[in-house]
Structure formats: C-alpha cells, structure tokens
JSON list of C-alpha atoms in Angstrom, two decimals:
[
{"chain": "D", "resi": 1, "resn": "MET", "atom": "CA", "xyz": [67.39, -44.58, 42.13]},
{"chain": "D", "resi": 2, "resn": "SER", "atom": "CA", "xyz": [65.58, -42.53, 39.57]},
{"chain": "D", "resi": 3, "resn": "LYS", "atom": "CA", "xyz": [66.40, -39.95, 36.95]},
{"chain": "D", "resi": 4, "resn": "ARG", "atom": "CA", "xyz": [66.26, -36.39, 38.23]},
{"chain": "D", "resi": 5, "resn": "TRP", "atom": "CA", "xyz": [67.28, -33.03, 36.78]},
{"chain": "D", "resi": 6, "resn": "TYR", "atom": "CA", "xyz": [70.26, -31.16, 38.24]},
{"chain": "D", "resi": 7, "resn": "ILE", "atom": "CA", "xyz": [71.50, -27.65, 37.46]},
{"chain": "D", "resi": 8, "resn": "LEU", "atom": "CA", "xyz": [75.19, -27.18, 36.65]},
{"chain": "D", "resi": 9, "resn": "HIS", "atom": "CA", "xyz": [76.59, -23.66, 37.03]},
{"chain": "D", "resi": 10, "resn": "THR", "atom": "CA", "xyz": [78.98, -22.50, 34.28]},
{"chain": "D", "resi": 11, "resn": "TYR", "atom": "CA", "xyz": [80.69, -19.36, 33.11]},
{"chain": "D", "resi": 12, "resn": "THR", "atom": "CA", "xyz": [78.25, -17.29, 31.08]},
{"chain": "D", "resi": 13, "resn": "GLY", "atom": "CA", "xyz": [78.80, -17.86, 27.39]},
{"chain": "D", "resi": 14, "resn": "TYR", "atom": "CA", "xyz": [80.34, -21.31, 27.90]},
{"chain": "D", "resi": 15, "resn": "GLU", "atom": "CA", "xyz": [77.04, -23.22, 28.07]},
{"chain": "D", "resi": 16, "resn": "GLY", "atom": "CA", "xyz": [77.13, -24.61, 24.52]},
{"chain": "D", "resi": 17, "resn": "LYS", "atom": "CA", "xyz": [80.82, -25.53, 24.73]},
{"chain": "D", "resi": 18, "resn": "ILE", "atom": "CA", "xyz": [80.30, -27.36, 28.02]},
{"chain": "D", "resi": 19, "resn": "GLU", "atom": "CA", "xyz": [77.24, -29.18, 26.65]},
{"chain": "D", "resi": 20, "resn": "ARG", "atom": "CA", "xyz": [79.33, -30.39, 23.70]},
{"chain": "D", "resi": 21, "resn": "THR", "atom": "CA", "xyz": [82.16, -31.40, 26.06]},
{"chain": "D", "resi": 22, "resn": "VAL", "atom": "CA", "xyz": [79.82, -33.43, 28.28]},
{"chain": "D", "resi": 23, "resn": "ARG", "atom": "CA", "xyz": [78.32, -35.15, 25.22]},
{"chain": "D", "resi": 24, "resn": "ALA", "atom": "CA", "xyz": [81.84, -35.94, 23.92]},
{"chain": "D", "resi": 25, "resn": "LEU", "atom": "CA", "xyz": [82.87, -37.36, 27.31]},
{"chain": "D", "resi": 26, "resn": "LEU", "atom": "CA", "xyz": [79.75, -39.53, 27.30]},
{"chain": "D", "resi": 27, "resn": "GLU", "atom": "CA", "xyz": [80.55, -40.83, 23.81]},
{"chain": "D", "resi": 28, "resn": "LYS", "atom": "CA", "xyz": [84.17, -41.61, 24.74]},
{"chain": "D", "resi": 29, "resn": "GLY", "atom": "CA", "xyz": [83.07, -43.37, 27.91]},
{"chain": "D", "resi": 30, "resn": "ASP", "atom": "CA", "xyz": [84.81, -40.93, 30.28]},
{"chain": "D", "resi": 31, "resn": "LEU", "atom": "CA", "xyz": [81.39, -40.26, 31.82]},
{"chain": "D", "resi": 32, "resn": "ASP", "atom": "CA", "xyz": [78.87, -43.03, 32.46]},
{"chain": "D", "resi": 33, "resn": "SER", "atom": "CA", "xyz": [75.89, -42.74, 30.09]},
{"chain": "D", "resi": 34, "resn": "ASN", "atom": "CA", "xyz": [73.83, -44.74, 32.60]},
{"chain": "D", "resi": 35, "resn": "VAL", "atom": "CA", "xyz": [74.33, -41.94, 35.14]},
{"chain": "D", "resi": 36, "resn": "ILE", "atom": "CA", "xyz": [74.07, -38.88, 32.85]},
{"chain": "D", "resi": 37, "resn": "THR", "atom": "CA", "xyz": [71.19, -39.45, 30.46]},
{"chain": "D", "resi": 38, "resn": "ASP", "atom": "CA", "xyz": [70.63, -35.96, 29.02]},
{"chain": "D", "resi": 39, "resn": "VAL", "atom": "CA", "xyz": [72.26, -32.53, 28.83]},
{"chain": "D", "resi": 40, "resn": "LYS", "atom": "CA", "xyz": [70.41, -29.34, 27.85]},
{"chain": "D", "resi": 41, "resn": "VAL", "atom": "CA", "xyz": [71.11, -25.64, 27.57]},
{"chain": "D", "resi": 42, "resn": "PRO", "atom": "CA", "xyz": [67.77, -24.03, 28.47]},
{"chain": "D", "resi": 43, "resn": "VAL", "atom": "CA", "xyz": [66.75, -21.86, 25.50]},
{"chain": "D", "resi": 44, "resn": "GLU", "atom": "CA", "xyz": [63.45, -20.29, 24.53]},
{"chain": "D", "resi": 45, "resn": "GLU", "atom": "CA", "xyz": [62.11, -19.26, 21.17]},
{"chain": "D", "resi": 46, "resn": "ILE", "atom": "CA", "xyz": [61.69, -15.51, 20.70]},
{"chain": "D", "resi": 47, "resn": "VAL", "atom": "CA", "xyz": [59.51, -14.15, 17.89]},
{"chain": "D", "resi": 48, "resn": "GLU", "atom": "CA", "xyz": [60.54, -10.63, 17.00]},
{"chain": "D", "resi": 49, "resn": "ILE", "atom": "CA", "xyz": [58.68, -8.46, 14.54]},
{"chain": "D", "resi": 50, "resn": "LYS", "atom": "CA", "xyz": [60.80, -5.76, 12.92]},
{"chain": "D", "resi": 51, "resn": "ASP", "atom": "CA", "xyz": [59.89, -3.76, 9.84]},
{"chain": "D", "resi": 52, "resn": "GLY", "atom": "CA", "xyz": [56.90, -6.04, 9.27]},
{"chain": "D", "resi": 53, "resn": "LYS", "atom": "CA", "xyz": [59.09, -9.15, 9.14]},
{"chain": "D", "resi": 54, "resn": "ARG", "atom": "CA", "xyz": [58.81, -12.00, 11.59]},
{"chain": "D", "resi": 55, "resn": "LYS", "atom": "CA", "xyz": [62.15, -13.28, 12.88]},
{"chain": "D", "resi": 56, "resn": "VAL", "atom": "CA", "xyz": [62.53, -16.29, 15.15]},
{"chain": "D", "resi": 57, "resn": "ARG", "atom": "CA", "xyz": [65.60, -16.72, 17.33]},
{"chain": "D", "resi": 58, "resn": "LYS", "atom": "CA", "xyz": [66.60, -18.81, 20.31]},
{"chain": "D", "resi": 59, "resn": "ASP", "atom": "CA", "xyz": [67.82, -17.13, 23.49]},
{"chain": "D", "resi": 60, "resn": "LYS", "atom": "CA", "xyz": [69.18, -18.69, 26.66]},
{"chain": "D", "resi": 61, "resn": "PHE", "atom": "CA", "xyz": [66.75, -17.94, 29.45]},
{"chain": "D", "resi": 62, "resn": "LEU", "atom": "CA", "xyz": [69.15, -19.20, 32.14]},
{"chain": "D", "resi": 63, "resn": "PRO", "atom": "CA", "xyz": [72.54, -17.88, 31.03]},
{"chain": "D", "resi": 64, "resn": "GLY", "atom": "CA", "xyz": [75.35, -19.58, 32.93]},
{"chain": "D", "resi": 65, "resn": "TYR", "atom": "CA", "xyz": [73.43, -22.80, 33.63]},
{"chain": "D", "resi": 66, "resn": "LEU", "atom": "CA", "xyz": [73.07, -26.28, 32.13]},
{"chain": "D", "resi": 67, "resn": "MET", "atom": "CA", "xyz": [70.43, -28.89, 32.90]},
{"chain": "D", "resi": 68, "resn": "LEU", "atom": "CA", "xyz": [71.66, -32.44, 33.48]},
{"chain": "D", "resi": 69, "resn": "GLU", "atom": "CA", "xyz": [69.34, -35.42, 33.74]},
{"chain": "D", "resi": 70, "resn": "MET", "atom": "CA", "xyz": [71.12, -37.90, 35.96]},
{"chain": "D", "resi": 71, "resn": "ASP", "atom": "CA", "xyz": [70.49, -41.15, 37.77]},
{"chain": "D", "resi": 72, "resn": "LEU", "atom": "CA", "xyz": [73.06, -40.27, 40.43]},
{"chain": "D", "resi": 73, "resn": "PRO", "atom": "CA", "xyz": [73.99, -43.25, 42.62]},
{"chain": "D", "resi": 74, "resn": "GLU", "atom": "CA", "xyz": [73.90, -42.93, 46.42]},
{"chain": "D", "resi": 75, "resn": "THR", "atom": "CA", "xyz": [77.46, -44.18, 46.62]},
{"chain": "D", "resi": 76, "resn": "ASP", "atom": "CA", "xyz": [80.19, -43.29, 44.14]},
{"chain": "D", "resi": 77, "resn": "TRP", "atom": "CA", "xyz": [78.48, -40.05, 43.12]},
{"chain": "D", "resi": 78, "resn": "LYS", "atom": "CA", "xyz": [81.70, -38.12, 43.79]},
{"chain": "D", "resi": 79, "resn": "SER", "atom": "CA", "xyz": [83.57, -39.49, 40.76]},
{"chain": "D", "resi": 80, "resn": "THR", "atom": "CA", "xyz": [80.87, -38.32, 38.33]},
{"chain": "D", "resi": 81, "resn": "CYS", "atom": "CA", "xyz": [80.44, -34.94, 40.00]},
{"chain": "D", "resi": 82, "resn": "SER", "atom": "CA", "xyz": [84.16, -34.26, 40.30]},
{"chain": "D", "resi": 83, "resn": "ARG", "atom": "CA", "xyz": [84.65, -35.18, 36.62]},
{"chain": "D", "resi": 84, "resn": "LEU", "atom": "CA", "xyz": [81.92, -32.67, 35.67]},
{"chain": "D", "resi": 85, "resn": "ARG", "atom": "CA", "xyz": [83.42, -29.98, 37.93]},
{"chain": "D", "resi": 86, "resn": "SER", "atom": "CA", "xyz": [86.82, -30.47, 36.32]},
{"chain": "D", "resi": 87, "resn": "ILE", "atom": "CA", "xyz": [85.53, -29.33, 32.90]},
{"chain": "D", "resi": 88, "resn": "VAL", "atom": "CA", "xyz": [86.90, -25.86, 32.09]},
{"chain": "D", "resi": 89, "resn": "GLY", "atom": "CA", "xyz": [84.13, -23.30, 32.62]},
{"chain": "D", "resi": 90, "resn": "VAL", "atom": "CA", "xyz": [82.13, -25.32, 35.17]},
{"chain": "D", "resi": 91, "resn": "THR", "atom": "CA", "xyz": [81.88, -23.81, 38.65]},
{"chain": "D", "resi": 92, "resn": "GLY", "atom": "CA", "xyz": [79.77, -26.54, 40.28]},
{"chain": "D", "resi": 93, "resn": "PHE", "atom": "CA", "xyz": [76.24, -27.65, 41.02]},
{"chain": "D", "resi": 94, "resn": "VAL", "atom": "CA", "xyz": [73.69, -25.11, 42.14]},
{"chain": "D", "resi": 95, "resn": "GLY", "atom": "CA", "xyz": [73.02, -25.06, 45.86]},
{"chain": "D", "resi": 96, "resn": "THR", "atom": "CA", "xyz": [75.78, -27.43, 47.06]},
{"chain": "D", "resi": 97, "resn": "ASP", "atom": "CA", "xyz": [79.42, -27.46, 48.04]},
{"chain": "D", "resi": 98, "resn": "PRO", "atom": "CA", "xyz": [81.88, -29.65, 46.08]},
{"chain": "D", "resi": 99, "resn": "ASN", "atom": "CA", "xyz": [82.06, -32.27, 48.85]},
{"chain": "D", "resi": 100, "resn": "VAL", "atom": "CA", "xyz": [78.27, -32.52, 49.26]},
{"chain": "D", "resi": 101, "resn": "ARG", "atom": "CA", "xyz": [76.03, -34.63, 47.03]},
{"chain": "D", "resi": 102, "resn": "PRO", "atom": "CA", "xyz": [74.17, -32.34, 44.58]},
{"chain": "D", "resi": 103, "resn": "ARG", "atom": "CA", "xyz": [70.47, -31.78, 45.11]},
{"chain": "D", "resi": 104, "resn": "PRO", "atom": "CA", "xyz": [68.11, -32.18, 42.16]},
{"chain": "D", "resi": 105, "resn": "ILE", "atom": "CA", "xyz": [65.50, -29.59, 41.28]},
{"chain": "D", "resi": 106, "resn": "SER", "atom": "CA", "xyz": [61.87, -30.50, 41.88]},
{"chain": "D", "resi": 107, "resn": "SER", "atom": "CA", "xyz": [59.96, -32.28, 39.14]},
{"chain": "D", "resi": 108, "resn": "GLU", "atom": "CA", "xyz": [57.68, -29.24, 38.86]},
{"chain": "D", "resi": 109, "resn": "GLU", "atom": "CA", "xyz": [60.65, -26.91, 38.30]},
{"chain": "D", "resi": 110, "resn": "ALA", "atom": "CA", "xyz": [62.09, -29.32, 35.73]},
{"chain": "D", "resi": 111, "resn": "LYS", "atom": "CA", "xyz": [58.74, -29.52, 33.93]},
{"chain": "D", "resi": 112, "resn": "ASN", "atom": "CA", "xyz": [58.47, -25.71, 33.83]},
{"chain": "D", "resi": 113, "resn": "LEU", "atom": "CA", "xyz": [62.01, -25.31, 32.45]},
{"chain": "D", "resi": 114, "resn": "LEU", "atom": "CA", "xyz": [61.52, -28.05, 29.85]},
{"chain": "D", "resi": 115, "resn": "GLN", "atom": "CA", "xyz": [58.15, -26.62, 28.83]},
{"chain": "D", "resi": 116, "resn": "LYS", "atom": "CA", "xyz": [59.61, -23.15, 28.44]},
{"chain": "D", "resi": 117, "resn": "SER", "atom": "CA", "xyz": [62.40, -24.52, 26.25]},
{"chain": "D", "resi": 118, "resn": "GLY", "atom": "CA", "xyz": [59.92, -26.51, 24.13]},
{"chain": "D", "resi": 119, "resn": "ASP", "atom": "CA", "xyz": [61.20, -29.95, 25.15]},
{"chain": "D", "resi": 120, "resn": "ILE", "atom": "CA", "xyz": [57.78, -31.14, 26.33]},
{"chain": "D", "resi": 121, "resn": "LYS", "atom": "CA", "xyz": [55.83, -31.87, 23.15]},
{"chain": "D", "resi": 122, "resn": "GLY", "atom": "CA", "xyz": [52.64, -29.96, 22.53]},
{"chain": "D", "resi": 123, "resn": "GLU", "atom": "CA", "xyz": [53.30, -27.42, 25.24]},
{"chain": "D", "resi": 124, "resn": "LYS", "atom": "CA", "xyz": [55.88, -25.18, 23.57]},
{"chain": "D", "resi": 125, "resn": "GLN", "atom": "CA", "xyz": [55.83, -21.59, 24.69]},
{"chain": "D", "resi": 126, "resn": "VAL", "atom": "CA", "xyz": [56.87, -18.82, 22.34]},
{"chain": "D", "resi": 127, "resn": "LYS", "atom": "CA", "xyz": [57.83, -15.44, 23.71]},
{"chain": "D", "resi": 128, "resn": "ILE", "atom": "CA", "xyz": [56.88, -12.47, 21.56]},
{"chain": "D", "resi": 129, "resn": "LYS", "atom": "CA", "xyz": [59.20, -9.49, 21.60]},
{"chain": "D", "resi": 130, "resn": "GLN", "atom": "CA", "xyz": [57.21, -6.56, 20.26]},
{"chain": "D", "resi": 131, "resn": "MET", "atom": "CA", "xyz": [56.44, -3.33, 21.99]},
{"chain": "D", "resi": 132, "resn": "TYR", "atom": "CA", "xyz": [52.92, -2.07, 21.60]},
{"chain": "D", "resi": 133, "resn": "ALA", "atom": "CA", "xyz": [51.30, 0.85, 23.37]},
{"chain": "D", "resi": 134, "resn": "ILE", "atom": "CA", "xyz": [47.70, 1.87, 23.69]},
{"chain": "D", "resi": 135, "resn": "GLY", "atom": "CA", "xyz": [46.88, 4.23, 20.83]},
{"chain": "D", "resi": 136, "resn": "ASP", "atom": "CA", "xyz": [49.43, 2.72, 18.38]},
{"chain": "D", "resi": 137, "resn": "THR", "atom": "CA", "xyz": [48.14, 2.27, 14.85]},
{"chain": "D", "resi": 138, "resn": "VAL", "atom": "CA", "xyz": [48.46, -1.30, 13.59]},
{"chain": "D", "resi": 139, "resn": "LYS", "atom": "CA", "xyz": [47.55, -3.19, 10.44]},
{"chain": "D", "resi": 140, "resn": "ILE", "atom": "CA", "xyz": [45.99, -6.63, 10.85]},
{"chain": "D", "resi": 141, "resn": "ASN", "atom": "CA", "xyz": [47.74, -9.04, 8.50]},
{"chain": "D", "resi": 142, "resn": "ASP", "atom": "CA", "xyz": [46.15, -12.37, 9.42]},
{"chain": "D", "resi": 143, "resn": "GLY", "atom": "CA", "xyz": [42.72, -13.76, 10.24]},
{"chain": "D", "resi": 144, "resn": "PRO", "atom": "CA", "xyz": [39.23, -12.61, 9.30]},
{"chain": "D", "resi": 145, "resn": "PHE", "atom": "CA", "xyz": [40.12, -8.92, 9.69]},
{"chain": "D", "resi": 146, "resn": "ALA", "atom": "CA", "xyz": [43.25, -9.07, 7.50]},
{"chain": "D", "resi": 147, "resn": "SER", "atom": "CA", "xyz": [44.00, -5.75, 5.74]},
{"chain": "D", "resi": 148, "resn": "PHE", "atom": "CA", "xyz": [42.05, -3.72, 8.34]},
{"chain": "D", "resi": 149, "resn": "SER", "atom": "CA", "xyz": [43.91, -1.01, 10.25]},
{"chain": "D", "resi": 150, "resn": "GLY", "atom": "CA", "xyz": [43.07, 0.46, 13.60]},
{"chain": "D", "resi": 151, "resn": "ASN", "atom": "CA", "xyz": [44.27, 1.75, 16.94]},
{"chain": "D", "resi": 152, "resn": "ILE", "atom": "CA", "xyz": [45.16, -0.41, 19.91]},
{"chain": "D", "resi": 153, "resn": "GLU", "atom": "CA", "xyz": [42.60, 0.01, 22.65]},
{"chain": "D", "resi": 154, "resn": "GLU", "atom": "CA", "xyz": [43.74, -2.67, 25.10]},
{"chain": "D", "resi": 155, "resn": "ILE", "atom": "CA", "xyz": [46.83, -4.90, 25.58]},
{"chain": "D", "resi": 156, "resn": "ASN", "atom": "CA", "xyz": [46.86, -8.29, 27.32]},
{"chain": "D", "resi": 157, "resn": "ASN", "atom": "CA", "xyz": [50.52, -9.41, 27.50]},
{"chain": "D", "resi": 158, "resn": "GLU", "atom": "CA", "xyz": [49.72, -12.63, 29.39]},
{"chain": "D", "resi": 159, "resn": "LYS", "atom": "CA", "xyz": [47.42, -13.92, 26.65]},
{"chain": "D", "resi": 160, "resn": "GLU", "atom": "CA", "xyz": [49.39, -12.09, 23.92]},
{"chain": "D", "resi": 161, "resn": "LYS", "atom": "CA", "xyz": [46.19, -10.48, 22.65]},
{"chain": "D", "resi": 162, "resn": "LEU", "atom": "CA", "xyz": [45.27, -6.96, 21.58]},
{"chain": "D", "resi": 163, "resn": "ILE", "atom": "CA", "xyz": [41.94, -5.20, 21.28]},
{"chain": "D", "resi": 164, "resn": "VAL", "atom": "CA", "xyz": [42.09, -3.10, 18.11]},
{"chain": "D", "resi": 165, "resn": "ASN", "atom": "CA", "xyz": [39.45, -0.55, 17.11]},
{"chain": "D", "resi": 166, "resn": "VAL", "atom": "CA", "xyz": [38.80, -0.96, 13.36]},
{"chain": "D", "resi": 167, "resn": "GLN", "atom": "CA", "xyz": [36.34, 0.77, 11.06]},
{"chain": "D", "resi": 168, "resn": "ILE", "atom": "CA", "xyz": [33.71, -1.68, 9.79]},
{"chain": "D", "resi": 169, "resn": "PHE", "atom": "CA", "xyz": [30.91, -0.14, 7.72]},
{"chain": "D", "resi": 170, "resn": "GLY", "atom": "CA", "xyz": [31.85, 3.29, 9.01]},
{"chain": "D", "resi": 171, "resn": "ARG", "atom": "CA", "xyz": [31.62, 2.29, 12.70]},
{"chain": "D", "resi": 172, "resn": "ALA", "atom": "CA", "xyz": [34.45, 1.78, 15.17]},
{"chain": "D", "resi": 173, "resn": "THR", "atom": "CA", "xyz": [34.40, -1.87, 16.16]},
{"chain": "D", "resi": 174, "resn": "PRO", "atom": "CA", "xyz": [36.74, -3.45, 18.74]},
{"chain": "D", "resi": 175, "resn": "VAL", "atom": "CA", "xyz": [38.22, -6.77, 17.61]},
{"chain": "D", "resi": 176, "resn": "GLU", "atom": "CA", "xyz": [40.52, -9.12, 19.52]},
{"chain": "D", "resi": 177, "resn": "VAL", "atom": "CA", "xyz": [43.62, -10.27, 17.65]},
{"chain": "D", "resi": 178, "resn": "GLY", "atom": "CA", "xyz": [46.83, -12.06, 18.54]},
{"chain": "D", "resi": 179, "resn": "MET", "atom": "CA", "xyz": [50.05, -10.06, 18.72]},
{"chain": "D", "resi": 180, "resn": "LEU", "atom": "CA", "xyz": [51.46, -12.05, 15.81]},
{"chain": "D", "resi": 181, "resn": "GLN", "atom": "CA", "xyz": [48.48, -11.10, 13.63]},
{"chain": "D", "resi": 182, "resn": "VAL", "atom": "CA", "xyz": [49.36, -7.39, 13.50]},
{"chain": "D", "resi": 183, "resn": "GLU", "atom": "CA", "xyz": [52.21, -5.11, 12.53]},
{"chain": "D", "resi": 184, "resn": "LYS", "atom": "CA", "xyz": [52.84, -1.54, 13.58]},
{"chain": "D", "resi": 185, "resn": "VAL", "atom": "CA", "xyz": [52.13, 1.21, 11.11]},
{"chain": "D", "resi": 186, "resn": "ASN", "atom": "CA", "xyz": [54.57, 4.12, 11.37]}
]
C-alpha cells in the first residue's frame, strides 16, 4: 500500500468545518491516523490591487471538495470510508458509489493541486486579480522604471507581464513589467 490523494465531496461552504472535524476525529482516535495522513482544503492565494493597495487573500479553487491523503487498505477500507461519509456535510468520494472502494486521483493531478495551493515548496503560484486593457494608463511603482507612467501596449496574462510605452528622453519606449509592478492611473 502507498499514500495516495483522494477527493471528498462536501456541501459548499462546509469545507473548513469538515477539515476541522476530520482532524478532531484523528486526534481522538475515531479515525486511524495511519490511514488518513493529511487533510487539505484546496485554496489559492489571490493578489488584488485596488486603489493602489495590494491585498492578498485566499480563495478556495475547488469549492465543495477536500483533499485527503490516505494509505487506504485493500481490506477493511469500508470502515474508514463510511466513517468519513457519516460526517455531516460530506456527500461521498468523487467518482465512486458508497459501496465501491474510492479511486485516488493521479499523482500528476495531486501535484498540480498541491502546487496551485502552495503546498509544494518553491513552486507556489499566485493568481493576480487585476483588470488591465490595452491603452490603460499605468504608473510603474517598482523596478528600474519606478515613477514612470505610460500606456499599456500589450498584455500577457500567462506570464503576468505588460508592455508599457513610457517616455524616456522624450521618446516613447516600450518596457516589459510585471503586473504587480504597476497600478492603474484613473
């Protein structure tokens, strides 16, 4: 047997409560800590820029789901799974019926989810929530072009970069900056 990640379906909004309940059941010994080794609510960090201020918040990117790392035995898996299903707010494991052994997600899917939630060290992804449009006037507030203003010429959402046309020595010069390095000018 080996540890694998499973997805537990819950009522939306109950994820945190169910995570705390599972952790409490593990501490009390009602659930075997050798079988369930970790519980996570998949959240991602969102950086929002409003009124020139940077705000960081955490949002669930899979509302209604919990990740469970389990070393589920081939026999006697039903007692653990039925105990989890009996928690108020849990509807079951994704992709299986209650009388069928749950199927784990692939290691690649697990890695992607853990990376997105920042649980794999050094590979944390931050999602930037800021709406820019070509032609918007922005002020650069970080880097070598700090205090320059210009118009957005190009937007690359995948790389979270902008090409901004700034005036350097009286000439329009395109510079590449990160989305977090600028703020909109109204």
